[in-house]
XYZ file of C-alpha atoms in Angstrom:
265
model
C 1.932 -21.615 23.580
C 5.015 -20.371 21.690
C 5.941 -16.871 21.757
C 8.464 -15.481 19.047
C 9.865 -11.781 20.088
C 11.217 -9.976 16.808
C 13.864 -7.959 17.689
C 15.421 -5.376 15.936
C 17.872 -2.258 16.291
C 15.896 -0.137 13.978
C 12.037 -0.607 13.890
C 11.701 -4.551 13.717
C 9.403 -4.931 10.216
C 11.872 -7.566 8.978
C 12.079 -9.438 11.807
C 8.297 -9.210 12.405
C 7.329 -10.448 8.437
C 10.146 -13.345 9.203
C 8.643 -14.111 12.303
C 5.004 -14.408 10.594
C 6.127 -16.159 7.765
C 7.681 -18.873 10.374
C 4.214 -18.689 12.923
C 2.215 -19.316 9.891
C 3.347 -22.602 9.144
C 1.760 -24.037 12.648
C -1.863 -24.467 13.525
C -0.701 -24.494 17.070
C -0.997 -20.804 18.800
C 2.487 -19.329 18.125
C 2.102 -15.478 19.274
C 4.642 -12.589 17.600
C 5.564 -9.661 19.542
C 7.920 -6.766 17.698
C 10.574 -5.349 19.759
C 11.798 -2.377 18.019
C 15.090 -0.166 18.871
C 17.466 -2.703 21.155
C 20.730 -0.313 20.553
C 22.582 -0.628 23.983
C 23.633 -2.989 26.208
C 21.225 -1.657 28.438
C 18.079 -2.598 25.695
C 19.576 -6.321 25.910
C 19.511 -6.181 29.797
C 16.033 -4.809 29.748
C 14.883 -7.494 27.618
C 16.521 -10.141 29.108
C 13.831 -9.738 31.787
C 10.837 -9.937 29.936
C 12.363 -13.773 27.968
C 13.648 -15.340 31.679
C 9.616 -14.823 32.782
C 8.774 -17.222 30.785
C 10.507 -20.303 28.900
C 8.569 -20.364 25.871
C 10.095 -17.626 24.116
C 12.409 -17.666 21.173
C 13.517 -14.892 19.914
C 14.118 -13.610 15.676
C 16.888 -11.066 15.443
C 17.746 -8.695 13.138
C 19.724 -6.470 14.746
C 22.858 -5.133 12.741
C 25.047 -3.359 15.043
C 27.990 -6.440 15.999
C 28.519 -5.814 19.453
C 24.542 -5.492 20.703
C 24.648 -8.515 18.406
C 26.824 -10.650 20.343
C 25.713 -9.279 23.290
C 22.021 -10.131 23.168
C 23.644 -13.922 21.184
C 25.828 -14.423 24.436
C 23.033 -13.901 26.973
C 20.259 -15.846 25.164
C 22.749 -19.239 25.295
C 23.872 -18.341 29.177
C 19.617 -18.732 29.183
C 19.460 -21.459 27.288
C 17.280 -18.798 25.006
C 16.807 -19.725 21.227
C 18.188 -17.117 19.445
C 18.191 -16.661 15.817
C 20.290 -13.987 13.890
C 18.509 -13.793 10.391
C 20.543 -10.712 8.882
C 24.350 -12.021 10.803
C 24.817 -14.950 8.618
C 23.908 -13.579 4.748
C 25.587 -10.311 6.016
C 29.420 -12.306 6.928
C 29.236 -14.225 3.684
C 28.309 -10.928 1.290
C 30.751 -9.346 2.674
C 33.883 -12.200 2.255
C 32.607 -12.340 -1.310
C 32.687 -8.464 -2.238
C 35.735 -8.940 0.315
C 34.140 -5.544 1.488
C 33.093 -4.367 5.389
C 29.350 -3.543 5.534
C 28.373 -0.431 7.213
C 26.145 -1.955 9.225
C 23.917 0.771 9.663
C 20.729 -0.307 11.409
C 17.820 0.641 9.208
C 18.888 1.183 6.202
C 17.228 -0.498 4.058
C 13.959 2.024 5.343
C 15.740 5.187 4.981
C 13.737 7.731 3.790
C 14.815 8.998 0.041
C 13.420 11.107 -3.042
C 11.151 7.993 -3.606
C 9.887 8.312 -0.019
C 9.037 11.806 -0.386
C 7.142 11.161 -3.665
C 4.968 8.636 -2.541
C 3.933 10.429 0.674
C 3.293 13.767 -1.422
C 1.540 11.505 -3.988
C -0.899 9.829 -1.272
C -1.442 13.498 0.349
C -2.443 14.702 -3.824
C -4.848 11.481 -4.043
C -6.833 12.072 -0.767
C -6.599 15.654 -0.555
C -8.204 15.782 -4.446
C -10.405 12.768 -4.264
C -13.701 12.185 -6.139
C -13.840 15.803 -7.542
C -13.158 17.477 -3.967
C -10.829 20.205 -6.116
C -10.520 20.501 -9.441
C -7.466 22.958 -8.532
C -4.954 19.584 -8.569
C -5.838 19.239 -12.039
C -2.992 21.068 -13.292
C -0.642 19.144 -11.345
C -1.787 15.522 -11.699
C 0.642 13.134 -13.194
C -2.486 11.197 -14.024
C -6.572 11.603 -14.334
C -9.101 9.161 -13.813
C -12.766 10.102 -15.208
C -14.949 7.424 -14.825
C -18.831 6.243 -13.510
C -19.157 5.469 -10.073
C -17.774 1.881 -8.709
C -15.084 1.905 -11.710
C -12.294 1.890 -9.034
C -11.243 4.982 -9.716
C -10.148 5.622 -5.948
C -8.599 2.894 -4.914
C -6.193 3.104 -8.147
C -5.837 6.439 -7.163
C -4.218 5.065 -4.149
C -1.870 2.808 -5.744
C -0.490 4.028 -8.169
C 0.383 6.920 -5.635
C 2.225 4.086 -4.079
C 4.257 4.185 -7.296
C 5.048 8.296 -6.775
C 2.180 9.256 -9.344
C -0.100 11.952 -8.573
C -3.269 11.095 -9.397
C -6.883 12.585 -9.436
C -10.210 11.174 -10.503
C -13.219 12.304 -11.694
C -16.877 11.226 -11.230
C -18.947 11.126 -14.451
C -22.064 12.531 -13.272
C -24.543 13.770 -15.942
C -26.076 16.276 -13.652
C -22.928 17.444 -12.739
C -20.858 17.341 -15.846
C -16.866 18.155 -15.238
C -14.439 21.148 -15.076
C -14.229 22.829 -18.508
C -10.154 22.999 -17.769
C -9.673 18.852 -18.366
C -9.965 19.794 -21.818
C -6.969 21.947 -21.862
C -5.382 19.190 -20.334
C -2.707 16.875 -21.835
C -4.931 14.341 -22.898
C -2.058 10.979 -22.734
C -2.588 12.017 -18.870
C -6.242 11.416 -19.032
C -7.398 7.624 -18.709
C -11.530 6.900 -19.449
C -12.182 4.183 -17.011
C -15.105 1.644 -19.275
C -17.145 -1.373 -17.824
C -19.679 -4.063 -18.797
C -22.934 -2.089 -17.816
C -24.294 -5.345 -16.543
C -21.320 -5.516 -13.848
C -21.778 -2.257 -13.098
C -25.383 -2.825 -12.115
C -24.527 -6.174 -9.648
C -21.413 -4.289 -7.950
C -23.852 -0.858 -7.121
C -26.827 -3.567 -6.003
C -24.441 -5.259 -3.815
C -23.063 -1.300 -2.631
C -26.332 -0.718 -1.605
C -26.973 -3.818 0.046
C -24.990 -3.323 2.738
C -27.186 -0.411 3.847
C -29.809 -2.132 5.177
C -32.500 0.365 5.448
C -32.003 1.326 1.619
C -33.774 -0.829 -1.433
C -31.615 -1.776 -4.119
C -34.493 -0.391 -6.735
C -33.503 3.304 -5.863
C -32.190 4.770 -9.412
C -28.535 4.733 -8.544
C -28.530 1.055 -9.033
C -32.029 1.266 -11.596
C -31.056 -0.040 -15.202
C -32.249 2.667 -16.438
C -30.233 5.143 -14.700
C -27.046 3.144 -15.361
C -27.796 3.373 -19.186
C -28.188 7.221 -18.971
C -24.381 7.768 -17.404
C -22.894 5.546 -19.859
C -24.320 7.544 -22.557
C -22.646 10.708 -21.231
C -19.764 9.199 -20.198
C -19.068 8.238 -23.958
C -20.017 11.526 -24.705
C -17.726 13.520 -22.407
C -14.729 10.452 -23.289
C -15.127 10.941 -26.756
C -14.894 14.930 -26.565
C -11.807 14.690 -24.365
C -10.388 11.721 -26.979
C -8.338 10.095 -24.007
C -7.185 6.437 -23.497
C -9.917 4.186 -22.213
C -9.362 1.035 -20.463
C -12.353 -1.714 -19.773
C -11.598 -2.252 -15.944
C -14.512 -5.245 -15.989
C -13.232 -8.360 -13.877
C -10.101 -6.357 -14.126
C -7.519 -6.342 -10.839
C -6.143 -2.474 -10.039
C -3.084 -3.661 -10.430
C -3.065 -4.477 -13.795
C -5.177 -1.648 -14.860
C -1.974 0.256 -13.387
C 0.227 -1.767 -15.434
C -1.716 -0.484 -18.589
C -1.414 3.459 -17.267
C 2.060 3.322 -16.399
C 2.995 1.785 -19.652
C 1.008 4.399 -21.291
C 2.870 7.130 -19.432
C 6.141 5.931 -19.851
C 5.520 5.834 -23.887
């Protein structure tokens, strides 16, 4: 077995992904271990103690800091350890072409910025107001999704959150209804998710099959119940006058693109 050490002076995610991509090309066992925050010469010495114990190690490095990168390379050459510096050659060539010195800033790719905080806020929003937990989020939502149970509302909210969009979802259930506030919100922000009834029946029956002691014939997955819900959902969507998206056999990413496109318009 060969072990690839993904070494970095930051979190090491880039080095790890490169190592995993390489390891995936082999049928035999290739293990990948991430070694983050190698920032000092002492850190390099500690790393050498690890690799000296086994000659089946190789190193993939994304260390940016020049003196640390060169010191690690020197130590590996002395010990006949294979090392690949992933970013060094790319940075050197780009620097020559741009006629500009790089910043040599470890972790610059993952630096926290306004977009990062916007995504985190949107994810927290989606979890807090998921599935009608609290209707107070309606007035602050960028997108409001309404639809029957099992029409991908929650995963779609999380996908939109990753784009920095604060999304809330409201399940359409005849016995519960919808909050009155929804009729006072800009309908351009509201999207009704529809689906083919036969597919919904199948999805719900598969859902119930996961719970061994629950019969797939209960009301939740019955034809009559689902048709009742469809009539209720159609009534609500028409009353609101919002856009509708048919999610039948549609990937979440595709649905999100439709929503994002409509928001821009």
